[in-house]
PDB file of C-alpha atoms and ligand atoms in Angstrom:
ATOM      1  CA  UNK A   3      23.850 -14.846  -2.360  1.00 48.00           C
ATOM      2  CA  UNK A   4      25.638 -12.686  -4.925  1.00 50.00           C
ATOM      3  CA  UNK A   5      23.278 -11.328  -7.575  1.00 74.00           C
ATOM      4  CA  UNK A   6      24.266 -10.107 -11.004  1.00 86.00           C
ATOM      5  CA  UNK A   7      22.414  -6.784 -10.867  1.00 95.00           C
ATOM      6  CA  UNK A   8      23.542  -4.104  -8.410  1.00 96.00           C
ATOM      7  CA  UNK A   9      20.820  -3.498  -5.849  1.00 97.00           C
ATOM      8  CA  UNK A  10      19.000  -0.190  -6.080  1.00 98.00           C
ATOM      9  CA  UNK A  11      17.579   1.358  -2.925  1.00 98.00           C
ATOM     10  CA  UNK A  12      15.371   4.323  -3.798  1.00 98.00           C
ATOM     11  CA  UNK A  13      13.544   6.634  -1.410  1.00 98.00           C
ATOM     12  CA  UNK A  14      10.268   8.287  -2.386  1.00 98.00           C
ATOM     13  CA  UNK A  15       9.885  11.270  -0.075  1.00 98.00           C
ATOM     14  CA  UNK A  16       6.430  12.124  -1.453  1.00 98.00           C
ATOM     15  CA  UNK A  17       5.215  15.564  -0.235  1.00 98.00           C
ATOM     16  CA  UNK A  18       7.750  15.829   2.587  1.00 98.00           C
ATOM     17  CA  UNK A  19      11.002  17.758   3.113  1.00 98.00           C
ATOM     18  CA  UNK A  20      10.661  20.194   0.224  1.00 98.00           C
ATOM     19  CA  UNK A  21      13.075  22.741   1.737  1.00 97.00           C
ATOM     20  CA  UNK A  22      16.075  22.938   4.078  1.00 98.00           C
ATOM     21  CA  UNK A  23      15.125  19.789   6.022  1.00 98.00           C
ATOM     22  CA  UNK A  24      15.317  17.900   2.728  1.00 98.00           C
ATOM     23  CA  UNK A  25      18.852  19.154   2.102  1.00 98.00           C
ATOM     24  CA  UNK A  26      19.872  17.996   5.597  1.00 98.00           C
ATOM     25  CA  UNK A  27      18.313  14.578   4.981  1.00 98.00           C
ATOM     26  CA  UNK A  28      20.098  14.338   1.631  1.00 98.00           C
ATOM     27  CA  UNK A  29      23.420  15.132   3.336  1.00 98.00           C
ATOM     28  CA  UNK A  30      22.850  12.389   5.913  1.00 97.00           C
ATOM     29  CA  UNK A  31      21.953   9.894   3.189  1.00 98.00           C
ATOM     30  CA  UNK A  32      25.029  10.868   1.162  1.00 97.00           C
ATOM     31  CA  UNK A  33      27.136  10.062   4.231  1.00 96.00           C
ATOM     32  CA  UNK A  34      25.546   6.643   4.698  1.00 94.00           C
ATOM     33  CA  UNK A  35      25.885   5.846   0.986  1.00 94.00           C
ATOM     34  CA  UNK A  36      29.670   5.872   1.396  1.00 92.00           C
ATOM     35  CA  UNK A  37      29.334   2.652   3.400  1.00 91.00           C
ATOM     36  CA  UNK A  38      27.451   0.737   0.682  1.00 95.00           C
ATOM     37  CA  UNK A  39      29.760   0.387  -2.280  1.00 94.00           C
ATOM     38  CA  UNK A  40      27.841  -2.512  -3.886  1.00 95.00           C
ATOM     39  CA  UNK A  41      24.466  -0.747  -3.732  1.00 97.00           C
ATOM     40  CA  UNK A  42      23.010   2.174  -5.710  1.00 97.00           C
ATOM     41  CA  UNK A  43      21.184   4.714  -3.547  1.00 98.00           C
ATOM     42  CA  UNK A  44      18.634   7.162  -4.975  1.00 98.00           C
ATOM     43  CA  UNK A  45      16.448   9.766  -3.258  1.00 98.00           C
ATOM     44  CA  UNK A  46      13.235  11.291  -4.601  1.00 98.00           C
ATOM     45  CA  UNK A  47      12.673  14.692  -2.965  1.00 98.00           C
ATOM     46  CA  UNK A  48       9.758  16.976  -3.914  1.00 98.00           C
ATOM     47  CA  UNK A  49      10.340  19.234  -6.940  1.00 98.00           C
ATOM     48  CA  UNK A  50      11.158  22.254  -4.758  1.00 98.00           C
ATOM     49  CA  UNK A  51      14.147  20.482  -3.174  1.00 98.00           C
ATOM     50  CA  UNK A  52      15.523  18.654  -6.219  1.00 98.00           C
ATOM     51  CA  UNK A  53      18.190  21.138  -7.251  1.00 98.00           C
ATOM     52  CA  UNK A  54      19.356  21.805  -3.688  1.00 98.00           C
ATOM     53  CA  UNK A  55      19.513  18.067  -2.882  1.00 98.00           C
ATOM     54  CA  UNK A  56      21.348  17.407  -6.156  1.00 98.00           C
ATOM     55  CA  UNK A  57      23.895  20.089  -5.242  1.00 98.00           C
ATOM     56  CA  UNK A  58      24.254  18.575  -1.777  1.00 98.00           C
ATOM     57  CA  UNK A  59      24.805  15.093  -3.241  1.00 97.00           C
ATOM     58  CA  UNK A  60      27.080  16.236  -6.072  1.00 96.00           C
ATOM     59  CA  UNK A  61      30.236  14.122  -6.130  1.00 94.00           C
ATOM     60  CA  UNK A  62      28.646  11.421  -3.934  1.00 95.00           C
ATOM     61  CA  UNK A  63      27.127   8.105  -4.984  1.00 93.00           C
ATOM     62  CA  UNK A  64      23.542   9.275  -4.345  1.00 97.00           C
ATOM     63  CA  UNK A  65      21.319   9.682  -7.403  1.00 98.00           C
ATOM     64  CA  UNK A  66      18.358  12.064  -7.515  1.00 98.00           C
ATOM     65  CA  UNK A  67      14.889  11.110  -8.794  1.00 98.00           C
ATOM     66  CA  UNK A  68      11.866  13.196  -9.681  1.00 98.00           C
ATOM     67  CA  UNK A  69       8.601  11.757  -8.336  1.00 98.00           C
ATOM     68  CA  UNK A  70       6.655  12.487 -11.519  1.00 98.00           C
ATOM     69  CA  UNK A  71       6.869  14.484 -14.741  1.00 98.00           C
ATOM     70  CA  UNK A  72       4.802  15.536 -17.738  1.00 98.00           C
ATOM     71  CA  UNK A  73       5.183  13.723 -21.031  1.00 98.00           C
ATOM     72  CA  UNK A  74       5.454  16.936 -23.080  1.00 98.00           C
ATOM     73  CA  UNK A  75       8.665  18.923 -23.305  1.00 97.00           C
ATOM     74  CA  UNK A  76       7.138  22.374 -22.751  1.00 97.00           C
ATOM     75  CA  UNK A  77       3.935  24.340 -23.154  1.00 97.00           C
ATOM     76  CA  UNK A  78       0.771  25.489 -21.430  1.00 98.00           C
ATOM     77  CA  UNK A  79       0.645  22.855 -18.687  1.00 98.00           C
ATOM     78  CA  UNK A  80       0.311  24.873 -15.495  1.00 98.00           C
ATOM     79  CA  UNK A  81       1.903  23.214 -12.503  1.00 97.00           C
ATOM     80  CA  UNK A  82       3.711  20.570 -14.526  1.00 98.00           C
ATOM     81  CA  UNK A  83       7.397  19.829 -15.028  1.00 98.00           C
ATOM     82  CA  UNK A  84       9.172  18.215 -17.982  1.00 98.00           C
ATOM     83  CA  UNK A  85      11.865  15.564 -18.231  1.00 98.00           C
ATOM     84  CA  UNK A  86      14.406  18.177 -19.362  1.00 98.00           C
ATOM     85  CA  UNK A  87      13.561  20.305 -16.302  1.00 98.00           C
ATOM     86  CA  UNK A  88      14.207  17.314 -14.040  1.00 98.00           C
ATOM     87  CA  UNK A  89      17.555  16.818 -15.796  1.00 98.00           C
ATOM     88  CA  UNK A  90      18.371  20.511 -15.319  1.00 98.00           C
ATOM     89  CA  UNK A  91      17.576  20.156 -11.609  1.00 98.00           C
ATOM     90  CA  UNK A  92      20.143  17.341 -11.356  1.00 98.00           C
ATOM     91  CA  UNK A  93      17.950  14.240 -11.669  1.00 98.00           C
ATOM     92  CA  UNK A  94      19.138  11.030 -13.278  1.00 98.00           C
ATOM     93  CA  UNK A  95      15.992   9.064 -12.365  1.00 98.00           C
ATOM     94  CA  UNK A  96      12.235   9.611 -12.364  1.00 98.00           C
ATOM     95  CA  UNK A  97       9.511   7.624 -10.593  1.00 98.00           C
ATOM     96  CA  UNK A  98       6.612   7.031 -12.999  1.00 98.00           C
ATOM     97  CA  UNK A  99       3.133   5.600 -12.468  1.00 98.00           C
ATOM     98  CA  UNK A 100       3.277   5.485  -8.676  1.00 98.00           C
ATOM     99  CA  UNK A 101      -0.014   4.092  -7.380  1.00 98.00           C
ATOM    100  CA  UNK A 102      -0.807   7.449  -5.769  1.00 97.00           C
ATOM    101  CA  UNK A 103      -0.502   9.056  -9.220  1.00 98.00           C
ATOM    102  CA  UNK A 104      -2.677   6.330 -10.725  1.00 98.00           C
ATOM    103  CA  UNK A 105      -5.307   6.367  -7.972  1.00 96.00           C
ATOM    104  CA  UNK A 106      -5.452  10.006  -6.875  1.00 97.00           C
ATOM    105  CA  UNK A 107      -4.594  11.740 -10.146  1.00 97.00           C
ATOM    106  CA  UNK A 108      -6.142   9.365 -12.668  1.00 97.00           C
ATOM    107  CA  UNK A 109      -2.902   8.367 -14.392  1.00 98.00           C
ATOM    108  CA  UNK A 110      -3.619   5.639 -16.930  1.00 98.00           C
ATOM    109  CA  UNK A 111      -1.335   2.960 -18.350  1.00 98.00           C
ATOM    110  CA  UNK A 112      -1.262   5.044 -21.547  1.00 98.00           C
ATOM    111  CA  UNK A 113      -0.121   8.166 -19.692  1.00 98.00           C
ATOM    112  CA  UNK A 114       2.600   6.191 -17.911  1.00 98.00           C
ATOM    113  CA  UNK A 115       3.744   4.860 -21.293  1.00 98.00           C
ATOM    114  CA  UNK A 116       3.932   8.394 -22.761  1.00 98.00           C
ATOM    115  CA  UNK A 117       5.937   9.579 -19.768  1.00 98.00           C
ATOM    116  CA  UNK A 118       8.276   6.593 -20.099  1.00 98.00           C
ATOM    117  CA  UNK A 119       8.982   7.520 -23.737  1.00 98.00           C
ATOM    118  CA  UNK A 120       9.666  11.133 -22.734  1.00 98.00           C
ATOM    119  CA  UNK A 121      11.904  10.150 -19.811  1.00 98.00           C
ATOM    120  CA  UNK A 122      14.051   7.822 -21.907  1.00 98.00           C
ATOM    121  CA  UNK A 123      14.185  10.425 -24.673  1.00 97.00           C
ATOM    122  CA  UNK A 124      15.669  12.877 -22.154  1.00 97.00           C
ATOM    123  CA  UNK A 125      18.095  10.209 -20.843  1.00 97.00           C
ATOM    124  CA  UNK A 126      16.307   9.976 -17.511  1.00 98.00           C
ATOM    125  CA  UNK A 127      16.043   6.469 -16.078  1.00 98.00           C
ATOM    126  CA  UNK A 128      12.445   5.601 -15.201  1.00 98.00           C
ATOM    127  CA  UNK A 129      11.383   3.597 -12.174  1.00 98.00           C
ATOM    128  CA  UNK A 130       8.016   2.400 -13.490  1.00 98.00           C
ATOM    129  CA  UNK A 131       5.648   1.437 -10.669  1.00 98.00           C
ATOM    130  CA  UNK A 132       3.114  -1.366 -10.996  1.00 98.00           C
ATOM    131  CA  UNK A 133       0.922  -3.182  -8.496  1.00 98.00           C
ATOM    132  CA  UNK A 134      -2.531  -4.452  -7.674  1.00 98.00           C
ATOM    133  CA  UNK A 135      -5.112  -3.144  -5.219  1.00 96.00           C
ATOM    134  CA  UNK A 136      -6.393  -5.256  -2.330  1.00 95.00           C
ATOM    135  CA  UNK A 137      -9.649  -5.844  -4.214  1.00 96.00           C
ATOM    136  CA  UNK A 138      -7.741  -7.071  -7.259  1.00 97.00           C
ATOM    137  CA  UNK A 139      -5.540  -9.375  -5.138  1.00 96.00           C
ATOM    138  CA  UNK A 140      -8.566 -10.823  -3.363  1.00 94.00           C
ATOM    139  CA  UNK A 141     -10.208 -11.430  -6.732  1.00 97.00           C
ATOM    140  CA  UNK A 142      -7.128 -13.399  -7.868  1.00 97.00           C
ATOM    141  CA  UNK A 143      -6.318 -10.698 -10.429  1.00 97.00           C
ATOM    142  CA  UNK A 144      -2.793  -9.797  -9.280  1.00 98.00           C
ATOM    143  CA  UNK A 145      -0.805 -11.187 -12.192  1.00 98.00           C
ATOM    144  CA  UNK A 146      -3.360 -10.063 -14.785  1.00 98.00           C
ATOM    145  CA  UNK A 147      -3.296  -6.458 -13.504  1.00 98.00           C
ATOM    146  CA  UNK A 148       0.481  -6.292 -13.136  1.00 98.00           C
ATOM    147  CA  UNK A 149       0.956  -7.825 -16.602  1.00 98.00           C
ATOM    148  CA  UNK A 150      -1.338  -5.194 -18.117  1.00 98.00           C
ATOM    149  CA  UNK A 151       0.706  -2.433 -16.454  1.00 98.00           C
ATOM    150  CA  UNK A 152       4.027  -3.965 -17.535  1.00 98.00           C
ATOM    151  CA  UNK A 153       2.779  -4.606 -21.075  1.00 98.00           C
ATOM    152  CA  UNK A 154       2.010  -0.887 -21.423  1.00 98.00           C
ATOM    153  CA  UNK A 155       5.743  -0.071 -21.239  1.00 98.00           C
ATOM    154  CA  UNK A 156       7.347  -3.312 -22.444  1.00 98.00           C
ATOM    155  CA  UNK A 157       8.049  -2.313 -26.067  1.00 98.00           C
ATOM    156  CA  UNK A 158       9.226   1.132 -24.965  1.00 98.00           C
ATOM    157  CA  UNK A 159      11.707  -0.295 -22.466  1.00 98.00           C
ATOM    158  CA  UNK A 160      12.885  -2.964 -24.913  1.00 97.00           C
ATOM    159  CA  UNK A 161      13.632  -0.395 -27.628  1.00 96.00           C
ATOM    160  CA  UNK A 162      16.017   1.529 -25.385  1.00 95.00           C
ATOM    161  CA  UNK A 163      19.269   0.179 -23.979  1.00 92.00           C
ATOM    162  CA  UNK A 164      18.948   1.964 -20.621  1.00 93.00           C
ATOM    163  CA  UNK A 165      19.124   0.021 -17.373  1.00 90.00           C
ATOM    164  CA  UNK A 166      15.697   0.956 -16.088  1.00 95.00           C
ATOM    165  CA  UNK A 167      13.788  -0.239 -13.029  1.00 98.00           C
ATOM    166  CA  UNK A 168      10.295  -1.568 -12.457  1.00 98.00           C
ATOM    167  CA  UNK A 169       8.924  -1.336  -8.921  1.00 98.00           C
ATOM    168  CA  UNK A 170       6.339  -3.891  -7.882  1.00 98.00           C
ATOM    169  CA  UNK A 171       4.320  -2.119  -5.209  1.00 98.00           C
ATOM    170  CA  UNK A 172       1.169  -3.886  -4.090  1.00 97.00           C
ATOM    171  CA  UNK A 173      -1.146  -0.959  -3.384  1.00 96.00           C
ATOM    172  CA  UNK A 174      -2.473  -2.604  -0.217  1.00 95.00           C
ATOM    173  CA  UNK A 175       1.067  -2.601   1.211  1.00 94.00           C
ATOM    174  CA  UNK A 176       1.891   1.072   0.634  1.00 94.00           C
ATOM    175  CA  UNK A 177       1.981   3.080   3.836  1.00 89.00           C
ATOM    176  CA  UNK A 178      -0.140   0.477   5.617  1.00 91.00           C
ATOM    177  CA  UNK A 179       2.507  -1.416   7.582  1.00 89.00           C
ATOM    178  CA  UNK A 180       1.429  -4.587   5.729  1.00 87.00           C
ATOM    179  CA  UNK A 181       4.075  -5.916   3.381  1.00 87.00           C
ATOM    180  CA  UNK A 182       3.979  -8.701   0.849  1.00 89.00           C
ATOM    181  CA  UNK A 183       5.926 -11.645   2.251  1.00 95.00           C
ATOM    182  CA  UNK A 184       8.993 -12.843   0.361  1.00 97.00           C
ATOM    183  CA  UNK A 185       6.992 -15.647  -1.292  1.00 97.00           C
ATOM    184  CA  UNK A 186       4.224 -13.305  -2.471  1.00 96.00           C
ATOM    185  CA  UNK A 187       6.734 -10.708  -3.679  1.00 97.00           C
ATOM    186  CA  UNK A 188       8.952 -13.231  -5.463  1.00 98.00           C
ATOM    187  CA  UNK A 189       5.959 -14.758  -7.266  1.00 98.00           C
ATOM    188  CA  UNK A 190       5.182 -11.407  -8.906  1.00 98.00           C
ATOM    189  CA  UNK A 191       8.825 -10.439  -9.468  1.00 98.00           C
ATOM    190  CA  UNK A 192       9.526 -13.781 -11.131  1.00 98.00           C
ATOM    191  CA  UNK A 193       6.485 -13.303 -13.377  1.00 98.00           C
ATOM    192  CA  UNK A 194       7.686  -9.811 -14.362  1.00 98.00           C
ATOM    193  CA  UNK A 195      11.148 -11.195 -15.152  1.00 98.00           C
ATOM    194  CA  UNK A 196       9.547 -13.883 -17.329  1.00 98.00           C
ATOM    195  CA  UNK A 197       7.501 -11.295 -19.263  1.00 98.00           C
ATOM    196  CA  UNK A 198      10.614  -9.141 -19.785  1.00 98.00           C
ATOM    197  CA  UNK A 199      12.532 -12.208 -20.921  1.00 97.00           C
ATOM    198  CA  UNK A 200       9.776 -13.046 -23.393  1.00 97.00           C
ATOM    199  CA  UNK A 201      10.366  -9.662 -24.998  1.00 97.00           C
ATOM    200  CA  UNK A 202      14.165  -9.549 -24.771  1.00 96.00           C
ATOM    201  CA  UNK A 203      16.748 -11.440 -22.727  1.00 96.00           C
ATOM    202  CA  UNK A 204      18.823  -8.274 -22.591  1.00 96.00           C
ATOM    203  CA  UNK A 205      15.873  -6.318 -21.159  1.00 97.00           C
ATOM    204  CA  UNK A 206      15.312  -8.988 -18.496  1.00 97.00           C
ATOM    205  CA  UNK A 207      18.993  -8.958 -17.587  1.00 96.00           C
ATOM    206  CA  UNK A 208      19.387  -5.184 -17.314  1.00 96.00           C
ATOM    207  CA  UNK A 209      16.097  -4.253 -15.604  1.00 98.00           C
ATOM    208  CA  UNK A 210      16.165  -4.001 -11.838  1.00 98.00           C
ATOM    209  CA  UNK A 211      12.952  -5.155 -10.200  1.00 98.00           C
ATOM    210  CA  UNK A 212      12.292  -3.308  -6.955  1.00 98.00           C
ATOM    211  CA  UNK A 213       9.859  -4.244  -4.211  1.00 98.00           C
ATOM    212  CA  UNK A 214       7.897  -1.436  -2.570  1.00 97.00           C
ATOM    213  CA  UNK A 215       5.273  -1.422   0.170  1.00 96.00           C
ATOM    214  CA  UNK A 216       6.108  -1.060   3.872  1.00 95.00           C
ATOM    215  CA  UNK A 217       9.711  -2.137   3.302  1.00 97.00           C
ATOM    216  CA  UNK A 218      11.382  -1.661   6.703  1.00 97.00           C
ATOM    217  CA  UNK A 219      14.649  -2.724   8.370  1.00 98.00           C
ATOM    218  CA  UNK A 220      13.006  -5.787   9.939  1.00 97.00           C
ATOM    219  CA  UNK A 221      11.644  -7.238   6.684  1.00 97.00           C
ATOM    220  CA  UNK A 222      14.359  -5.967   4.320  1.00 98.00           C
ATOM    221  CA  UNK A 223      16.696  -8.976   4.400  1.00 97.00           C
ATOM    222  CA  UNK A 224      13.873 -11.414   3.575  1.00 97.00           C
ATOM    223  CA  UNK A 225      12.431  -9.359   0.737  1.00 98.00           C
ATOM    224  CA  UNK A 226      15.707  -8.147  -0.761  1.00 98.00           C
ATOM    225  CA  UNK A 227      17.100 -11.678  -0.608  1.00 97.00           C
ATOM    226  CA  UNK A 228      14.500 -13.009  -3.077  1.00 97.00           C
ATOM    227  CA  UNK A 229      16.145 -14.110  -6.345  1.00 97.00           C
ATOM    228  CA  UNK A 230      14.236 -11.634  -8.539  1.00 98.00           C
ATOM    229  CA  UNK A 231      14.155  -8.703  -6.121  1.00 98.00           C
ATOM    230  CA  UNK A 232      16.936  -6.268  -7.030  1.00 98.00           C
ATOM    231  CA  UNK A 233      16.199  -3.555  -4.509  1.00 98.00           C
ATOM    232  CA  UNK A 234      13.441  -1.482  -3.021  1.00 98.00           C
ATOM    233  CA  UNK A 235      11.336   1.638  -3.482  1.00 98.00           C
ATOM    234  CA  UNK A 236      10.780   2.977  -0.010  1.00 98.00           C
ATOM    235  CA  UNK A 237       8.296   5.571   1.189  1.00 98.00           C
ATOM    236  CA  UNK A 238       7.904   6.074   4.936  1.00 97.00           C
ATOM    237  CA  UNK A 239      11.223   4.534   5.977  1.00 98.00           C
ATOM    238  CA  UNK A 240      13.131   6.703   3.490  1.00 98.00           C
ATOM    239  CA  UNK A 241      12.355   9.758   5.643  1.00 98.00           C
ATOM    240  CA  UNK A 242      14.284   8.276   8.558  1.00 97.00           C
ATOM    241  CA  UNK A 243      17.985   8.044   7.861  1.00 97.00           C
ATOM    242  CA  UNK A 244      18.499   5.233  10.396  1.00 97.00           C
ATOM    243  CA  UNK A 245      15.801   3.080   8.801  1.00 98.00           C
ATOM    244  CA  UNK A 246      16.788   3.919   5.234  1.00 98.00           C
ATOM    245  CA  UNK A 247      20.415   3.194   6.103  1.00 97.00           C
ATOM    246  CA  UNK A 248      19.531  -0.157   7.650  1.00 98.00           C
ATOM    247  CA  UNK A 249      17.621  -1.147   4.496  1.00 98.00           C
ATOM    248  CA  UNK A 250      20.545  -0.071   2.292  1.00 98.00           C
ATOM    249  CA  UNK A 251      22.940  -2.079   4.462  1.00 97.00           C
ATOM    250  CA  UNK A 252      20.671  -5.145   4.177  1.00 97.00           C
ATOM    251  CA  UNK A 253      20.895  -4.838   0.375  1.00 97.00           C
ATOM    252  CA  UNK A 254      24.649  -4.333   0.626  1.00 97.00           C
ATOM    253  CA  UNK A 255      25.092  -7.458   2.770  1.00 96.00           C
ATOM    254  CA  UNK A 256      23.280  -9.555   0.177  1.00 95.00           C
ATOM    255  CA  UNK A 257      25.143  -7.991  -2.759  1.00 94.00           C
ATOM    256  CA  UNK A 258      28.530  -8.375  -1.150  1.00 91.00           C
ATOM    257  CA  UNK A 259      27.786 -11.948  -0.104  1.00 86.00           C
ATOM    258  CA  UNK A 260      27.967 -11.275   3.620  1.00 70.00           C
ATOM    259  CA  UNK A 261      24.364 -11.804   4.809  1.00 57.00           C
ATOM    260  CA  UNK A 262      23.832 -10.916   8.428  1.00 51.00           C
ATOM    261  CA  UNK A 263      25.982  -7.808   8.168  1.00 42.00           C
ATOM    262  CA  UNK A 264      23.676  -4.830   8.669  1.00 41.00           C
TER     263      UNK A 264
HETATM  264  C1  PEP B   4       5.802   4.088  -1.770  1.00 87.83           C
HETATM  265  O1  PEP B   4       5.017   4.998  -1.616  1.00 87.83           O
HETATM  266  O2  PEP B   4       6.398   3.944  -2.861  1.00 87.83           O
HETATM  267  C2  PEP B   4       6.024   3.172  -0.655  1.00 87.83           C
HETATM  268  C3  PEP B   4       6.562   2.014  -0.907  1.00 87.83           C
HETATM  269  O3  PEP B   4       5.619   3.617   0.577  1.00 87.83           O
HETATM  270  P1  PEP B   4       5.836   2.858   2.001  1.00 87.83           P
HETATM  271  O4  PEP B   4       7.268   2.351   2.017  1.00 87.83           O
HETATM  272  O5  PEP B   4       5.602   3.910   3.020  1.00 87.83           O
HETATM  273  O6  PEP B   4       4.857   1.747   2.054  1.00 87.83           O
END
């Protein structure tokens, strides 16, 4: 199946590889990215490795993402980092509203919205993360929760022409080895596409919807092949170049219309 949007395969390294091992991993990923010309590859190292990884990937097809940022441009915010600082470090992307930020650091929909405004204002492309907890899924609340999270950024994304990404990451699937099946994932992705379309057909067409949550080489083809899944946000498997490469090649096979090639 050839899809209209280029797939985006993004790695979220979380609090791993913040020094020289991160630069080595970035170099290995830059090498594998040469083999996937129909697929965009992005890595999200910790802050301490951003500039070094960006230098390592300079001139390659690999984009660099911050994992978080503050909504203000500067000031007395100890330990925080602004959108402009991410740009200075070589980022073109920023992951916003990851469930770990929401759950462990109390990030609200409102805070994610403020960060989205700041990111777009600095010409950083946000990957806005949304997703329900296990309790919410079991209570039949999945679409209501995800819609609330998407609604918080819908006007902001519609007002800007940037080709942003939204990552649907069911919280119960992150780092657990349990993934949403293609049917479960597509149901939510299709709903998100419909909500985007209700706001603006252009927004729906230009926004890449990523699946995240225990995305691995053995489930990548099924999930990435769903009509409204335009790529993946990958945690654990992004730390292993063989696994990350296999996922990128699965996306590439779908995008280039040669399924089975991996
Ligand atoms: C994530 O943290 O964004 C993620 C999807 O993690 P994992 O792939 O390890 O489930």
